[in-house]
PDB file of C-alpha atoms in Angstrom:
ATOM      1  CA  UNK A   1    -101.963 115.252 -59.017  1.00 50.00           C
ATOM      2  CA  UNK A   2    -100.432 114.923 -62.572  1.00 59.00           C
ATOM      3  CA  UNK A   3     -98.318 117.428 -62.073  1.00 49.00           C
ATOM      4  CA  UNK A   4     -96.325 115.723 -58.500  1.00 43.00           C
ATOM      5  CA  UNK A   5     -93.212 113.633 -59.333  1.00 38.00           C
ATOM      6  CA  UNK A   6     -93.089 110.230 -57.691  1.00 37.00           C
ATOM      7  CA  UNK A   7     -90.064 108.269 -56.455  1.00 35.00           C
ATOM      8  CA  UNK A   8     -89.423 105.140 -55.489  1.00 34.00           C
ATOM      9  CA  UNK A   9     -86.256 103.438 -56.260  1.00 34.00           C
ATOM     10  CA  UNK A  10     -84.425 101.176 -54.759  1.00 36.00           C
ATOM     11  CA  UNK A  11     -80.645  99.487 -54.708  1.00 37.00           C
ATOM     12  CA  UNK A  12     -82.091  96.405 -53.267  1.00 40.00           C
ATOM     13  CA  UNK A  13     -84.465  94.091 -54.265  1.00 48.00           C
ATOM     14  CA  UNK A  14     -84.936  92.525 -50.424  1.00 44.00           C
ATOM     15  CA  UNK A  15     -85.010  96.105 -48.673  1.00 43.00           C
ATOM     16  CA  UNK A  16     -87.744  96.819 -50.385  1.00 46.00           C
ATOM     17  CA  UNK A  17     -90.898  95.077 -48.088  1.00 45.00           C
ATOM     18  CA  UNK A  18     -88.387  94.099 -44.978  1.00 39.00           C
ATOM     19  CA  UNK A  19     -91.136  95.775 -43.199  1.00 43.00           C
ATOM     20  CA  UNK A  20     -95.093  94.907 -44.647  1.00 46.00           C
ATOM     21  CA  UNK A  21     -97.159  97.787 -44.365  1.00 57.00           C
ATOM     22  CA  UNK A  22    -101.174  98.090 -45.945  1.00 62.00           C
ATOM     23  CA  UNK A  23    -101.023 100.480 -48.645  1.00 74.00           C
ATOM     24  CA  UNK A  24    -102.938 103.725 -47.954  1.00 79.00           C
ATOM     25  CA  UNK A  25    -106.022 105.019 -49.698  1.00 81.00           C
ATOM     26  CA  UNK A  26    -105.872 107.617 -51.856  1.00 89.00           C
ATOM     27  CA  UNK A  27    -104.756 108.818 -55.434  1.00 93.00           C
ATOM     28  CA  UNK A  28    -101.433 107.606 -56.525  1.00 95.00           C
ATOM     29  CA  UNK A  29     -99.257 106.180 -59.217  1.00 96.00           C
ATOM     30  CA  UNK A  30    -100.323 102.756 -59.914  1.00 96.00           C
ATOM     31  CA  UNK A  31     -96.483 101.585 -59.441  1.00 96.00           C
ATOM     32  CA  UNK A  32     -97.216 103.179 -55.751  1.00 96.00           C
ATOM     33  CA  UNK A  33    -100.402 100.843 -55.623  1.00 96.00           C
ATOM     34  CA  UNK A  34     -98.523  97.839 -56.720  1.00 96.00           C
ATOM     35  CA  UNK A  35     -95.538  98.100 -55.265  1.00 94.00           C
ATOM     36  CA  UNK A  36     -96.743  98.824 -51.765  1.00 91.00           C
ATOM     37  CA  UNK A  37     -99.202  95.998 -51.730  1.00 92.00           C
ATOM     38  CA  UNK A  38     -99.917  92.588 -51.414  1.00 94.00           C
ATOM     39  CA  UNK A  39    -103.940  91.829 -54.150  1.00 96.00           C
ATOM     40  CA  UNK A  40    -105.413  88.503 -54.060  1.00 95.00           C
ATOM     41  CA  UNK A  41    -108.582  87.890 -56.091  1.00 93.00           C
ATOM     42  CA  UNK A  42    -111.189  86.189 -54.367  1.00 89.00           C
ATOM     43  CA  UNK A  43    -112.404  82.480 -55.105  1.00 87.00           C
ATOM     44  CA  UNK A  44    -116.192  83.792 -55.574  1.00 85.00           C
ATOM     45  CA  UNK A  45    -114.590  86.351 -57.840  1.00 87.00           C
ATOM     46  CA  UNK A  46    -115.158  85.755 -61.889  1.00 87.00           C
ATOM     47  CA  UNK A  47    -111.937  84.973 -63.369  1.00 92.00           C
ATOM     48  CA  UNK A  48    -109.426  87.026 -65.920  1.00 96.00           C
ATOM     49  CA  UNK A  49    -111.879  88.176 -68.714  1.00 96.00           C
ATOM     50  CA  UNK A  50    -109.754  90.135 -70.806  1.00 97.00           C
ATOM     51  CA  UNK A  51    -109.537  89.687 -74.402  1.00 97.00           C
ATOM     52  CA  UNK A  52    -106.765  91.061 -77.037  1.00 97.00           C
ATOM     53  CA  UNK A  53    -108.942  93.887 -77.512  1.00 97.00           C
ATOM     54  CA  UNK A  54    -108.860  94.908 -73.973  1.00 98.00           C
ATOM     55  CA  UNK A  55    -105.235  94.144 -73.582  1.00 98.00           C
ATOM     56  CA  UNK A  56    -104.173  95.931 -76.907  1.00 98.00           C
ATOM     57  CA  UNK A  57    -106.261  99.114 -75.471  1.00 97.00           C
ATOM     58  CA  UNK A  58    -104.230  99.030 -72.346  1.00 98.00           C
ATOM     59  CA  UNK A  59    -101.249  99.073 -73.902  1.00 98.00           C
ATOM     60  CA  UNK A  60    -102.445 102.039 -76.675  1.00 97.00           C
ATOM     61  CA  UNK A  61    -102.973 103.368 -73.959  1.00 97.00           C
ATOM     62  CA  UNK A  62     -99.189 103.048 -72.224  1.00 98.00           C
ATOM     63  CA  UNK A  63     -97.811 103.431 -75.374  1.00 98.00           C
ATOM     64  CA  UNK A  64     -99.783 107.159 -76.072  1.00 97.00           C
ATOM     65  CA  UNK A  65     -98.129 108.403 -73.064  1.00 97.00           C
ATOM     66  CA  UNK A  66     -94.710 107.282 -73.196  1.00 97.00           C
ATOM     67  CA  UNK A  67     -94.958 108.952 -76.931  1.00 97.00           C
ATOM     68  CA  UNK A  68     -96.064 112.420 -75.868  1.00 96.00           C
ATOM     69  CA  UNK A  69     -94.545 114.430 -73.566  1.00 92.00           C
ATOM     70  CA  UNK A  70     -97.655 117.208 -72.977  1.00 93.00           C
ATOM     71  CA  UNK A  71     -99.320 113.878 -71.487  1.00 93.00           C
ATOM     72  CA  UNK A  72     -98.762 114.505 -67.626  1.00 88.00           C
ATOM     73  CA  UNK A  73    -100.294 110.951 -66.762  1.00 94.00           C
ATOM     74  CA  UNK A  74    -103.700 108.249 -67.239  1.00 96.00           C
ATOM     75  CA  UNK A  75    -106.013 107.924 -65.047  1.00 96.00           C
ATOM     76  CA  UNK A  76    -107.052 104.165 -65.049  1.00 95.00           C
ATOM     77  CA  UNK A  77    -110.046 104.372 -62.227  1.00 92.00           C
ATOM     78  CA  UNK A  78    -110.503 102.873 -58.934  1.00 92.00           C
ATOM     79  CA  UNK A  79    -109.218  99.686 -57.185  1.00 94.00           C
ATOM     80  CA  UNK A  80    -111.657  98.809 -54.588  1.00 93.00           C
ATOM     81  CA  UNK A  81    -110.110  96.161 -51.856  1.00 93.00           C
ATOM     82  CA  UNK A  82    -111.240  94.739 -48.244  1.00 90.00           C
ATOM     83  CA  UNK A  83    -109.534  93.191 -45.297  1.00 87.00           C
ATOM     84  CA  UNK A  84    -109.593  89.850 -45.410  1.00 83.00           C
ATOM     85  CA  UNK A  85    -111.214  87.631 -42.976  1.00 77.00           C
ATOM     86  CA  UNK A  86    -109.437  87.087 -39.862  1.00 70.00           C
ATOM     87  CA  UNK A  87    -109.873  83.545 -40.613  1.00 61.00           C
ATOM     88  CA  UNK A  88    -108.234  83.890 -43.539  1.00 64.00           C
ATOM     89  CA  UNK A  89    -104.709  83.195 -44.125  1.00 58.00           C
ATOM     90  CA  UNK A  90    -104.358  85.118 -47.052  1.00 66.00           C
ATOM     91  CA  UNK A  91    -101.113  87.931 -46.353  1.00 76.00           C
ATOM     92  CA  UNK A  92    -102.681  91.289 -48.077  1.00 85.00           C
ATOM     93  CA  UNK A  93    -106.026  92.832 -49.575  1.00 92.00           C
ATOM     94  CA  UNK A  94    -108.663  91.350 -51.438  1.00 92.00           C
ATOM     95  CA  UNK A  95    -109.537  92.982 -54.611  1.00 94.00           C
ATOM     96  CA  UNK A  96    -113.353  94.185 -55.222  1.00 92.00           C
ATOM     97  CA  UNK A  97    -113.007  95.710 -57.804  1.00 92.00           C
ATOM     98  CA  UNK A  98    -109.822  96.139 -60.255  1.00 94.00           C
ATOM     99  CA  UNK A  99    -108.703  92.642 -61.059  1.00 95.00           C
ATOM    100  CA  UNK A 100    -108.379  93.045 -65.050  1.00 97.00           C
ATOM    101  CA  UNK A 101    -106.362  96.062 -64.864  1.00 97.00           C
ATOM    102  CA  UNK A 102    -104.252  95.104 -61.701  1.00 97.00           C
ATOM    103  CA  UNK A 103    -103.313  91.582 -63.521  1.00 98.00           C
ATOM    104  CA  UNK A 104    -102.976  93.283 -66.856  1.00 98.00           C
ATOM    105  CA  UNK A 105    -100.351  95.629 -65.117  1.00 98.00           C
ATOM    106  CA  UNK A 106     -98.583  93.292 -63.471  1.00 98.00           C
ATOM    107  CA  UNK A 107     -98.574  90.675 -66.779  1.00 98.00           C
ATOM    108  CA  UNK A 108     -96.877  94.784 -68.829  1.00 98.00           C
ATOM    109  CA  UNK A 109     -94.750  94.888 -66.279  1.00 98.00           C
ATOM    110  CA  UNK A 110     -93.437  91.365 -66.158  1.00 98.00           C
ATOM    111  CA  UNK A 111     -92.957  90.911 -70.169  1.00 98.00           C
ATOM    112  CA  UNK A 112     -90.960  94.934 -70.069  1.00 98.00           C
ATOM    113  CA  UNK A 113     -88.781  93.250 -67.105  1.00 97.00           C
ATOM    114  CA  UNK A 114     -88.128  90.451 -69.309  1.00 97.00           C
ATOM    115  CA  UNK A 115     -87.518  91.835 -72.459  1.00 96.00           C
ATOM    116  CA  UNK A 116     -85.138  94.157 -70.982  1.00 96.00           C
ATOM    117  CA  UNK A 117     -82.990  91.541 -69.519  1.00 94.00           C
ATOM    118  CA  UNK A 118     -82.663  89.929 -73.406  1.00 92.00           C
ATOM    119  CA  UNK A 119     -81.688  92.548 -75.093  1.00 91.00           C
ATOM    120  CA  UNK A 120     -77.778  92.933 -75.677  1.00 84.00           C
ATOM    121  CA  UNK A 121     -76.052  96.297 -76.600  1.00 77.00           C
ATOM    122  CA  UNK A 122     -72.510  97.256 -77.515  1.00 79.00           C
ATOM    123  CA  UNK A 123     -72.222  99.827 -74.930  1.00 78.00           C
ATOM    124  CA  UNK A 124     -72.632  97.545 -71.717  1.00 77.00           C
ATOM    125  CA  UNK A 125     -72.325 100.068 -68.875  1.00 82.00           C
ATOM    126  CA  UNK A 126     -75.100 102.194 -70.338  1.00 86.00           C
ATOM    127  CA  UNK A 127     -77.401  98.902 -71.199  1.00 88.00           C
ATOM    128  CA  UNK A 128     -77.165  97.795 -67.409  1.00 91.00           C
ATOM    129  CA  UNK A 129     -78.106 101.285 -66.692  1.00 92.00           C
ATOM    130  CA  UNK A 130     -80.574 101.015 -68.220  1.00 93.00           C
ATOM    131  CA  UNK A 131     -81.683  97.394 -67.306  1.00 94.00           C
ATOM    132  CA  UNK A 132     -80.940  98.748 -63.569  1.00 95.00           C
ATOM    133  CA  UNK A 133     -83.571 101.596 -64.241  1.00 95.00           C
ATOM    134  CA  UNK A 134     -86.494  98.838 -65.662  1.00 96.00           C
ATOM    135  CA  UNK A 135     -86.012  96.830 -63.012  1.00 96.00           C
ATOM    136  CA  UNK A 136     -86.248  99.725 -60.257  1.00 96.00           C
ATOM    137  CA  UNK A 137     -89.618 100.856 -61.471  1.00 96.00           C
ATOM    138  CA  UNK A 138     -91.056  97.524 -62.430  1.00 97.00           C
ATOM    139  CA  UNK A 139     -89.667  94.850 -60.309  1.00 97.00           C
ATOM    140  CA  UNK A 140     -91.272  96.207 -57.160  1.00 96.00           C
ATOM    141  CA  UNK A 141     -94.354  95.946 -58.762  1.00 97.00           C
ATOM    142  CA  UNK A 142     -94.347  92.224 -59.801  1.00 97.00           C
ATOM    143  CA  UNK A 143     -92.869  91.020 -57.040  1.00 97.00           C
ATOM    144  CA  UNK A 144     -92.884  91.354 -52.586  1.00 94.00           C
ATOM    145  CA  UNK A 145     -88.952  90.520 -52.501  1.00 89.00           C
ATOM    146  CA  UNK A 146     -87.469  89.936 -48.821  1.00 84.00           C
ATOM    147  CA  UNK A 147     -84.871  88.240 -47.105  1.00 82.00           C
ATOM    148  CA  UNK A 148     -86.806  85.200 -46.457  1.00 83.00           C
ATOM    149  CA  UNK A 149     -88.784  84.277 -50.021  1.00 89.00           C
ATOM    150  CA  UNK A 150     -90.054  86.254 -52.939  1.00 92.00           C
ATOM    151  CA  UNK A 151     -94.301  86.154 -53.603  1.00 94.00           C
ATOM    152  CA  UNK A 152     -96.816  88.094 -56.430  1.00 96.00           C
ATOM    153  CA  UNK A 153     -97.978  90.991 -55.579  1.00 96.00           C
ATOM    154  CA  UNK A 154    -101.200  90.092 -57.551  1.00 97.00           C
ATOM    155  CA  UNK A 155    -102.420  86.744 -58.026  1.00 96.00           C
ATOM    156  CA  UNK A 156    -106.019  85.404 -59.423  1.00 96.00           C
ATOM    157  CA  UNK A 157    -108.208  83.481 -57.757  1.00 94.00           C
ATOM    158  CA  UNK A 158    -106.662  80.328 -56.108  1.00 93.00           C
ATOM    159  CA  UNK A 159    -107.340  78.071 -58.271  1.00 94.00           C
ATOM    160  CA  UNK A 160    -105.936  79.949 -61.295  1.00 96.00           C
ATOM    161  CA  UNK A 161    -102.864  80.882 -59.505  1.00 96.00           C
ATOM    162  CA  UNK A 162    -100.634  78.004 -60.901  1.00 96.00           C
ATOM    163  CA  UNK A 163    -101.461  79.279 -64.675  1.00 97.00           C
ATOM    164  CA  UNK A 164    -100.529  82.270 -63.061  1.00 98.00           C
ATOM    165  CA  UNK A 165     -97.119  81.524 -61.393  1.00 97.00           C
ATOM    166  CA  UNK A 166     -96.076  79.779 -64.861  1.00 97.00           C
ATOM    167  CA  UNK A 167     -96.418  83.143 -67.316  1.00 98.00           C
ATOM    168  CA  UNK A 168     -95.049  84.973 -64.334  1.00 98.00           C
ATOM    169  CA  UNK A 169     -92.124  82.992 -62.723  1.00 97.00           C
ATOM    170  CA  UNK A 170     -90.417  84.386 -60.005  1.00 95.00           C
ATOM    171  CA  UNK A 171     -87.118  84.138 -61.812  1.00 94.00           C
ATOM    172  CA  UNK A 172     -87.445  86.926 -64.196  1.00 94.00           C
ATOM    173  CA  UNK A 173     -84.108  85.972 -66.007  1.00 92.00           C
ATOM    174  CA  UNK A 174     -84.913  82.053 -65.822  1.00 91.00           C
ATOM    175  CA  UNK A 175     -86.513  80.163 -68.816  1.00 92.00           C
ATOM    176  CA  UNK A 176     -90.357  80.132 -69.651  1.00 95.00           C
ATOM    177  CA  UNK A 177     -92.677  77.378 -71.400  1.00 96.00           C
ATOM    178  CA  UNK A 178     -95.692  79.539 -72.734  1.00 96.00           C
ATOM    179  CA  UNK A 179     -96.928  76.374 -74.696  1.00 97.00           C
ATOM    180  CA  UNK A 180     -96.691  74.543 -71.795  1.00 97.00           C
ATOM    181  CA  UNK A 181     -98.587  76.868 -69.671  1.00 97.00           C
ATOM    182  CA  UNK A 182    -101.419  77.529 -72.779  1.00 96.00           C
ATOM    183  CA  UNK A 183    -101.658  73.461 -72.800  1.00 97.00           C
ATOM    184  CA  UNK A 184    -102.137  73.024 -69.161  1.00 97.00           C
ATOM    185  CA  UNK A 185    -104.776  75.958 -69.049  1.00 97.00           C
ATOM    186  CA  UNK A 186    -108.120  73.862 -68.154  1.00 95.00           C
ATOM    187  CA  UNK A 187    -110.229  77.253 -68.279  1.00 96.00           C
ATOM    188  CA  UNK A 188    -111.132  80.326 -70.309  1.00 96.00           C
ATOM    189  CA  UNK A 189    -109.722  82.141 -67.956  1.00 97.00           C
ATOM    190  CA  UNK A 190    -106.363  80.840 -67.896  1.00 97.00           C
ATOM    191  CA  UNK A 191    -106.249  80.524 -71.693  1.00 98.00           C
ATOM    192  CA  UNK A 192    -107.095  84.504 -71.439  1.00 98.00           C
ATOM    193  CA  UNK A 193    -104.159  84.756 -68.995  1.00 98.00           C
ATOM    194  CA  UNK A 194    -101.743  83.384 -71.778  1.00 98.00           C
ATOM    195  CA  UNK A 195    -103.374  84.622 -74.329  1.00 98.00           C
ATOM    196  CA  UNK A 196    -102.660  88.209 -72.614  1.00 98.00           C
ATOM    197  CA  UNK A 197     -98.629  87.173 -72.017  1.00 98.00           C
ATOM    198  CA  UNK A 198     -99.079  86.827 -76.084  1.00 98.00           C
ATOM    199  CA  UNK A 199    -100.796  90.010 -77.045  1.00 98.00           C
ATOM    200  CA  UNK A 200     -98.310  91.817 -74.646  1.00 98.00           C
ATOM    201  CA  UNK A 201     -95.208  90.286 -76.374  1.00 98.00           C
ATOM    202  CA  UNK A 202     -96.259  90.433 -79.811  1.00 98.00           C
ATOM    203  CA  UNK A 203     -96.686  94.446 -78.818  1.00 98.00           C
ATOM    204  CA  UNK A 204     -93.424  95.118 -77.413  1.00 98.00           C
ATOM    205  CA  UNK A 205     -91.584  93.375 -80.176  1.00 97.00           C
ATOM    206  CA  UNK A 206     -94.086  95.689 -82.670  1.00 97.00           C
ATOM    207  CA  UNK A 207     -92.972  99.101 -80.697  1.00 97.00           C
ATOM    208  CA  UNK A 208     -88.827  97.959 -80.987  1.00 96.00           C
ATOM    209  CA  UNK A 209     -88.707  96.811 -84.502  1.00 94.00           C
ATOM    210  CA  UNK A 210     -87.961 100.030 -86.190  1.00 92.00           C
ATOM    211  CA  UNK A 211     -85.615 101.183 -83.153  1.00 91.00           C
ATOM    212  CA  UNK A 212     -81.876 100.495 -83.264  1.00 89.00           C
ATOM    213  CA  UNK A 213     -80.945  96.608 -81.564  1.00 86.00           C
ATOM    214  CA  UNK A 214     -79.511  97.649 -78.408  1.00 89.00           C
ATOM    215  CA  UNK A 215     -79.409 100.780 -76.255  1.00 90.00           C
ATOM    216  CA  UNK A 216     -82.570 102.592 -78.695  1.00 94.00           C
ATOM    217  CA  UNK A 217     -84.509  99.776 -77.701  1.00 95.00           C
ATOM    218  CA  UNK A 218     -82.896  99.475 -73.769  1.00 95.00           C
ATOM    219  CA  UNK A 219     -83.976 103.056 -73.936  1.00 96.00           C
ATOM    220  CA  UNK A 220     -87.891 103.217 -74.812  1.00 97.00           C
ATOM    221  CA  UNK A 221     -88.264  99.584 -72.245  1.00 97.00           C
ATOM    222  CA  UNK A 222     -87.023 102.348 -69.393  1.00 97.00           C
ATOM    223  CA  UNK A 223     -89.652 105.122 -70.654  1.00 97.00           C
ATOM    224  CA  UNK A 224     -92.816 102.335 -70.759  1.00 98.00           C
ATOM    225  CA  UNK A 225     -91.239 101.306 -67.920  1.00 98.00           C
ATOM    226  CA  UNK A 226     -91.522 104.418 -65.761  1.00 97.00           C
ATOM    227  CA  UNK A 227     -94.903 105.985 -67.804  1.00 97.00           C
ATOM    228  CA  UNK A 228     -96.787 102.352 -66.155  1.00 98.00           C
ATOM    229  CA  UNK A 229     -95.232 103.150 -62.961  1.00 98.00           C
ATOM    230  CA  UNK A 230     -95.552 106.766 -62.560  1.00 97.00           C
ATOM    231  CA  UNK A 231     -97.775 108.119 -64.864  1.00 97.00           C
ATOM    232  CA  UNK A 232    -100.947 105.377 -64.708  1.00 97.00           C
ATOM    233  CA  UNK A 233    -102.606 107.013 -61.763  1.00 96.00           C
ATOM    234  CA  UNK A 234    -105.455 104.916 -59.620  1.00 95.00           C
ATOM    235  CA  UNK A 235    -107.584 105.700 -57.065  1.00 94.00           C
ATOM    236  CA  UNK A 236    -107.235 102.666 -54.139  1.00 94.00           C
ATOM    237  CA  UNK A 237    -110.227 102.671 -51.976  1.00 91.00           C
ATOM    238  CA  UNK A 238    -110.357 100.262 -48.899  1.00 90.00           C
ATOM    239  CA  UNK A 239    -114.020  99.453 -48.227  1.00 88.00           C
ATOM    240  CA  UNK A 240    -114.785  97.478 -44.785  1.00 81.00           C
ATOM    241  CA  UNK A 241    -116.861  95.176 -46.999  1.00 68.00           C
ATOM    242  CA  UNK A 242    -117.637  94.160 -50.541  1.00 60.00           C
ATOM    243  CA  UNK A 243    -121.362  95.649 -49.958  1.00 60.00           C
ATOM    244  CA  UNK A 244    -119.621  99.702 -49.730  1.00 63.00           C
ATOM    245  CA  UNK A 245    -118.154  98.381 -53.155  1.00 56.00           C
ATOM    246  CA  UNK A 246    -121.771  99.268 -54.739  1.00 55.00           C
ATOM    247  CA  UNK A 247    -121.938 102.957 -53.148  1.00 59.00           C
ATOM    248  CA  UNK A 248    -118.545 103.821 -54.471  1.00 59.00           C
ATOM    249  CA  UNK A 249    -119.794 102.811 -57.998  1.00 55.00           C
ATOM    250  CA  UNK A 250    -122.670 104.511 -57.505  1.00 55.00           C
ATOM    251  CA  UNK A 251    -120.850 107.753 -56.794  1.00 55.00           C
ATOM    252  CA  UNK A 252    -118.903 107.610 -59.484  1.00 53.00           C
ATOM    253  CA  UNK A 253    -121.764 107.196 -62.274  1.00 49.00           C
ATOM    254  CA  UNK A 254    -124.439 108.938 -60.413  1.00 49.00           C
ATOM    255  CA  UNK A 255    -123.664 111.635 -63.074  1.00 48.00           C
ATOM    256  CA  UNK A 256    -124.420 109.857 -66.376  1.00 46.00           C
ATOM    257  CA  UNK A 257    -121.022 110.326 -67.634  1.00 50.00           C
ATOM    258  CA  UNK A 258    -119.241 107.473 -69.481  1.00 50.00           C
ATOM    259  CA  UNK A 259    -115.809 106.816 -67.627  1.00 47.00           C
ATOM    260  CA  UNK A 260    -113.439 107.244 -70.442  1.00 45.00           C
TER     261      UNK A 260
END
């Protein structure tokens, strides 16, 4: 599967979801999981759990690959969703199993988007090129843009979603209050959720340092950019309940094996 190339860019930001379809199971790039999806976390679901550590191994991880070449792509496991209740008025999939490293994407993605759009270069034709090329990998995955209204495409558990909605505002180019957000966190889950927006930032700004202000720094944004979209691979399962969740595990350690 390493080997396939994967496209998906678009000119438009609306034309992307005019039409909302469930994304199919199967292996696939993890920008293909994202972007073709709508993932809401459960209520009964623990919250964000993620610590620097686990965030700074995600993005060793992102930057490894972008670094070497002979790295065809990184396999970051299964996502395990379910239908919701027809009750329910949620629009998309709840996630089983995959809420760390679905949020963790999304919160990469966001801060690359970002940072890209801050960055000025002498040479502005090939800096919105290259803006133009973040933003056609990533945006997709952050965001369900149509006509009508923009939404997440991965959101915690109701009643974290407002901590949510403030490190990841739906105006990418718009102005941010971290310290707000971090102050009006009431849980240790929401403090993890900023404290994540931090570790990611304080990364990025580590990787561009020594790289030329500008287009050398436009540059490696596009390649994180399109290694997170193309070349994390996941496996998206769709279980008719959260009880198959347990088999699936069970197939996949039935062999002793660590999963690294």
């Amino acid at each position: 599967y390493c080997d396939s190339h994967i496209m998906g860019v678009h000119s438009f930001r609306w034309k992307r979801d005019r039409i909302y379809r469930m994304p199919e199971s199967g292996t696939k790039s993890l920008g293909d999981v994202l972007s073709s999806g709508v993932y809401r976390i459960h209520n009964y679901q623990r919250g964000y759990a993620w610590t620097p550590r686990e965030v700074n191994d995600f993005i060793d991880d992102l930057e490894y690959v972008t670094d070497n070449d002979e790295v065809k792509c990184h396999y970051v496991n299964s996502v395990i969703v379910t239908q919701p209740d027809k009750e329910s008025l949620v629009d998309g999939l709840y996630v089983i199993d995959g809420q760390q490293r679905l949020l963790t994407s999304t919160l990469v993605a966001n801060e690359i988007l970002r940072k890209s759009l801050k960055i000025e270069s002498r040479d502005a034709e090939d800096a919105e090129h290259l803006r133009r090329k973040v933003d056609d990998n990533l945006y997709g995955d952050v965001f369900k843009s149509t006509r009508s209204r923009t939404e997440h495409r991965v959101l915690p558990a109701r009643q974290h979603e407002e901590i949510f909605k403030r490190i990841v505002p739906r105006d990418v180019e718009g102005t941010r209050d971290l310290d707000a957000a971090e102050n009006a966190a009431e849980s240790p889950s929401e403090q993890k959720l900023v404290g994540a927006v931090r570790t990611v930032r304080a990364r990025l700004d580590a990787m561009l340092v020594d790289r030329d202000e500008g287009k050398e720094q436009l540059l490696y944004l596009s390649r994180l950019a399109t290694t997170l979209h193309d070349d994390f691979i996941a496996t998206l399962h769709e279980v008719k309940n959260p009880a198959e969740a347990g088999r699936i595990f069970e197939a996949i350690n039935d062999r002793g094996r660590a999963l690294n």
